[in-house]
Short mmCIF file of C-alpha atoms and ligand atoms in Angstrom, two decimals:
data_model
loop_
_atom_site.label_atom_id
_atom_site.label_comp_id
_atom_site.label_asym_id
_atom_site.label_seq_id
_atom_site.Cartn_x
_atom_site.Cartn_y
_atom_site.Cartn_z
CA MET A 1367 66.80 103.87 152.97
CA SER A 1368 69.14 103.64 150.01
CA GLU A 1369 68.61 105.65 146.81
CA LYS A 1370 67.77 102.44 145.00
CA THR A 1371 64.95 101.74 147.42
CA ILE A 1372 63.64 105.27 147.10
CA LEU A 1373 63.78 105.26 143.33
CA LYS A 1374 62.68 101.63 142.99
CA LEU A 1375 64.90 101.14 139.95
CA GLN A 1376 65.45 97.47 139.35
CA LEU A 1377 68.90 97.56 137.78
CA PRO A 1378 71.71 99.65 139.29
CA THR A 1379 74.38 101.17 137.02
CA ASP A 1380 77.79 99.52 137.24
CA PRO A 1381 80.26 102.15 138.62
CA LEU A 1382 82.80 100.88 136.06
CA TRP A 1383 80.72 102.79 133.49
CA VAL A 1384 82.33 105.96 134.95
CA LYS A 1385 85.89 104.60 135.07
CA ASN A 1386 85.93 102.72 131.78
CA VAL A 1387 83.72 104.87 129.60
CA VAL A 1388 82.83 108.33 130.86
CA GLU A 1389 86.23 109.53 132.06
CA SER A 1390 87.73 108.96 128.65
CA ASN A 1391 85.43 111.54 127.10
CA ILE A 1392 84.21 114.27 129.44
CA GLU A 1393 83.40 116.58 126.51
CA GLU A 1394 80.94 114.02 125.13
CA LEU A 1395 79.40 113.51 128.57
CA LEU A 1396 78.90 117.25 129.08
CA THR A 1397 77.45 117.89 125.62
CA ASP A 1398 75.02 115.00 126.02
CA HIS A 1399 74.17 116.13 129.53
CA ALA A 1400 73.43 119.69 128.37
CA TYR A 1401 70.88 118.31 125.90
CA CYS A 1402 69.33 116.11 128.60
CA GLU A 1403 68.58 119.30 130.51
CA GLN A 1404 67.19 120.96 127.37
CA LYS A 1405 64.97 117.93 126.70
CA ALA A 1406 63.71 117.99 130.30
CA ALA A 1407 62.76 121.66 129.84
CA THR A 1408 61.11 120.89 126.48
CA ASN A 1409 59.14 118.03 128.05
CA ALA A 1410 57.88 120.37 130.79
CA ILE A 1411 56.71 122.84 128.13
CA THR A 1412 54.98 120.01 126.21
CA LEU A 1413 53.09 119.10 129.37
CA ILE A 1414 51.92 122.72 129.64
CA ILE A 1415 50.70 122.73 126.02
CA GLN A 1416 48.90 119.40 126.46
CA ASN A 1417 47.23 120.34 129.76
CA PRO A 1418 46.45 124.07 129.83
CA ASN A 1419 43.37 123.45 132.00
CA LEU A 1420 45.35 121.76 134.79
CA SER A 1421 46.64 124.84 136.59
CA ASP A 1422 48.72 122.89 139.12
CA VAL A 1423 50.48 121.02 136.31
CA VAL A 1424 51.06 124.29 134.43
CA GLN A 1425 52.52 125.97 137.55
CA GLU A 1426 54.81 123.03 138.37
CA MET A 1427 55.97 122.75 134.75
CA ILE A 1428 56.78 126.46 134.46
CA ALA A 1429 59.02 126.14 137.53
CA LEU A 1430 60.54 122.91 136.21
CA ALA A 1431 61.27 124.31 132.74
CA GLN A 1432 63.06 127.24 134.38
CA GLU A 1433 65.09 124.98 136.66
CA GLU A 1434 66.06 122.62 133.83
CA MET A 1435 67.19 125.56 131.68
CA GLU A 1436 69.25 126.80 134.64
CA HIS A 1437 70.88 123.34 134.71
CA PHE A 1438 71.44 123.61 130.97
CA LYS A 1439 73.13 126.97 131.48
CA ARG A 1440 75.42 125.59 134.16
CA VAL A 1441 76.46 122.58 132.08
CA HIS A 1442 77.11 124.95 129.18
CA GLU A 1443 79.28 127.12 131.42
CA ILE A 1444 81.30 124.07 132.52
CA LEU A 1445 81.81 123.16 128.85
CA LEU A 1446 83.10 126.67 128.13
CA GLN A 1447 85.35 126.74 131.23
CA ARG A 1448 87.00 123.57 129.99
CA GLY A 1449 87.63 124.98 126.54
CA PHE A 1450 84.87 123.00 124.80
CA THR A 1451 81.96 124.17 122.64
CA LEU A 1452 78.50 122.64 122.86
CA GLY A 1453 78.33 119.96 120.19
CA LYS A 1454 75.35 118.92 118.11
CA GLU A 1455 72.33 117.43 119.82
CA ARG A 1456 72.82 113.79 120.73
CA LYS A 1457 70.06 111.26 120.18
CA ASP A 1458 68.92 109.66 123.42
CA ASN A 1459 68.15 106.09 122.42
CA TYR A 1460 67.31 105.13 125.99
CA VAL A 1461 64.61 107.81 126.23
CA ASN A 1462 63.31 106.95 122.76
CA GLU A 1463 62.92 103.33 123.81
CA LEU A 1464 61.16 104.34 127.02
CA ARG A 1465 58.78 106.53 125.03
CA LYS A 1466 57.49 103.43 123.21
CA PHE A 1467 55.88 102.31 126.46
CA ILE A 1468 53.53 105.31 126.49
CA ILE A 1469 50.01 104.26 125.48
CA ILE A 1470 49.05 105.89 122.19
CA GLY A 1471 45.43 106.71 121.54
CA GLY A 1472 44.24 106.12 125.10
CA GLY A 1473 41.92 108.64 126.71
CA ARG A 1474 43.09 111.96 128.15
CA GLU A 1475 43.70 110.45 131.57
CA ALA A 1476 45.85 107.63 130.18
CA GLN A 1477 47.85 110.12 128.09
CA LEU A 1478 48.50 112.38 131.05
CA ILE A 1479 49.37 109.64 133.52
CA ASP A 1480 51.73 107.90 131.07
CA ARG A 1481 53.48 111.16 130.21
CA LEU A 1482 53.95 111.92 133.91
CA LEU A 1483 55.26 108.42 134.64
CA PHE A 1484 57.55 108.50 131.59
CA SER A 1485 58.94 111.79 132.94
CA ALA A 1486 59.31 110.35 136.45
CA MET A 1487 61.21 107.39 135.01
CA ILE A 1488 63.74 109.58 133.20
CA GLU A 1489 64.23 111.70 136.32
CA ALA A 1490 64.75 108.56 138.41
CA ARG A 1491 67.35 107.04 136.09
CA SER A 1492 69.08 110.41 135.62
CA CYS A 1493 69.20 110.79 139.39
CA GLU A 1494 70.78 107.34 139.70
CA ARG A 1495 73.31 108.10 136.95
CA PHE A 1496 74.23 111.42 138.63
CA LYS A 1497 74.73 109.58 141.91
CA VAL A 1498 77.05 107.04 140.29
CA LEU A 1499 78.91 109.89 138.58
CA SER A 1500 79.24 111.93 141.78
CA GLU A 1501 80.61 108.96 143.70
CA ASN A 1502 83.04 107.70 141.07
CA ILE A 1503 84.25 110.49 138.84
CA ASN A 1504 87.87 111.49 139.36
CA ASP A 1505 87.14 115.23 139.22
CA GLU A 1506 86.20 117.14 142.37
CA ALA A 1507 84.25 119.93 140.69
CA LEU A 1508 82.15 117.54 138.60
CA ALA A 1509 81.60 115.22 141.57
CA ALA A 1510 80.13 118.13 143.57
CA PHE A 1511 78.05 119.31 140.60
CA TYR A 1512 76.59 115.86 139.99
CA HIS A 1513 75.81 115.42 143.66
CA GLU A 1514 73.81 118.64 143.62
CA LEU A 1515 71.92 117.65 140.45
CA MET A 1516 71.18 114.20 141.88
CA VAL A 1517 69.21 115.90 144.66
CA SER A 1518 67.26 118.05 142.14
CA GLU A 1519 66.34 115.08 139.97
CA ALA A 1520 65.11 113.13 143.00
CA THR A 1521 62.78 116.05 143.78
CA HIS A 1522 61.54 116.10 140.17
CA TYR A 1523 60.95 112.36 140.19
CA ALA A 1524 58.82 112.66 143.35
CA MET A 1525 56.89 115.63 141.89
CA PHE A 1526 55.96 113.72 138.71
CA LEU A 1527 54.77 110.70 140.71
CA ARG A 1528 52.77 112.95 143.02
CA LEU A 1529 51.05 114.65 140.05
CA ALA A 1530 50.26 111.27 138.49
CA LYS A 1531 48.61 110.07 141.69
CA LYS A 1532 46.71 113.32 142.09
CA HIS A 1533 45.26 113.31 138.56
CA ALA A 1534 44.48 109.60 138.27
CA VAL A 1535 40.78 108.84 138.53
CA GLU A 1536 40.38 105.39 137.01
CA ILE A 1537 43.99 104.40 136.41
CA ASP A 1538 45.85 102.44 139.08
CA VAL A 1539 49.05 104.52 139.16
CA ASP A 1540 50.98 102.08 141.37
CA ALA A 1541 50.28 99.20 139.00
CA ARG A 1542 51.19 101.25 135.93
CA TRP A 1543 54.37 102.50 137.63
CA LYS A 1544 55.37 98.91 138.42
CA ALA A 1545 54.89 98.00 134.76
CA PHE A 1546 57.02 101.01 133.76
CA LEU A 1547 59.78 99.94 136.15
CA ALA A 1548 59.79 96.40 134.75
CA TYR A 1549 59.96 97.74 131.19
CA GLU A 1550 62.76 100.17 132.10
CA ALA A 1551 64.78 97.34 133.66
CA GLN A 1552 64.68 95.52 130.31
CA VAL A 1553 65.64 98.61 128.34
CA ILE A 1554 68.55 99.66 130.55
CA GLN A 1555 70.19 96.22 130.26
CA ASN A 1556 71.49 97.28 126.86
CA TYR A 1557 73.09 100.46 128.21
CA GLY A 1558 76.03 101.37 130.46
CA LYS A 1559 78.43 101.29 127.51
CA GLY A 1560 78.36 104.87 126.20
CA GLU A 1561 79.82 108.14 127.48
CA THR A 1562 76.39 109.78 127.67
CA ILE A 1563 74.09 110.33 130.67
CA HIS A 1564 71.81 107.44 129.67
CA GLY A 1565 74.44 105.71 127.51
FE1 FE2 B 3017 67.95 118.84 135.43
FE1 FE2 B 3018 64.97 117.05 136.25
#
């Protein structure tokens, strides 16, 4: 089974994104990437604050926040090794557009399931981007690093989907996930042009 089949993403990233865009500005890629890891950790902490009564969610999110901050640390170390300094936080327009799909004002279940699926979606696309990076970037150390992170993000994606299915009572998670995938496919059409992880 290919990664695309596993992740069910509808639009694959063109590998030319790496050659034509990313390789011209590795510093920008790494700074943006560091903040992606920070945002993933922040999102895990938000899920803890929103769901203190769901002990399994709290446990999984503690572990995730720690792992994402470890990723952040490693990206930061790579920046330093290459003589760069972490730049200012980059806006992630892709994630901001995805966030608009989350139902506002639904019940607790709808809020939780959408937040979990939104998180799964970002992990899935990040995993796909890391795969494209690892296979195309002309830099052995970064290729190996991105391969390793691709595997982590695939695990996170699966964990978020599993939690969504576990905590859904009335919501049809498969149907909602399909709707998310269709929405994401529309959003991502406008990307693949910037030297950022979701750019
Ligand atoms: Fe990560
Ligand atoms: Fe992750």
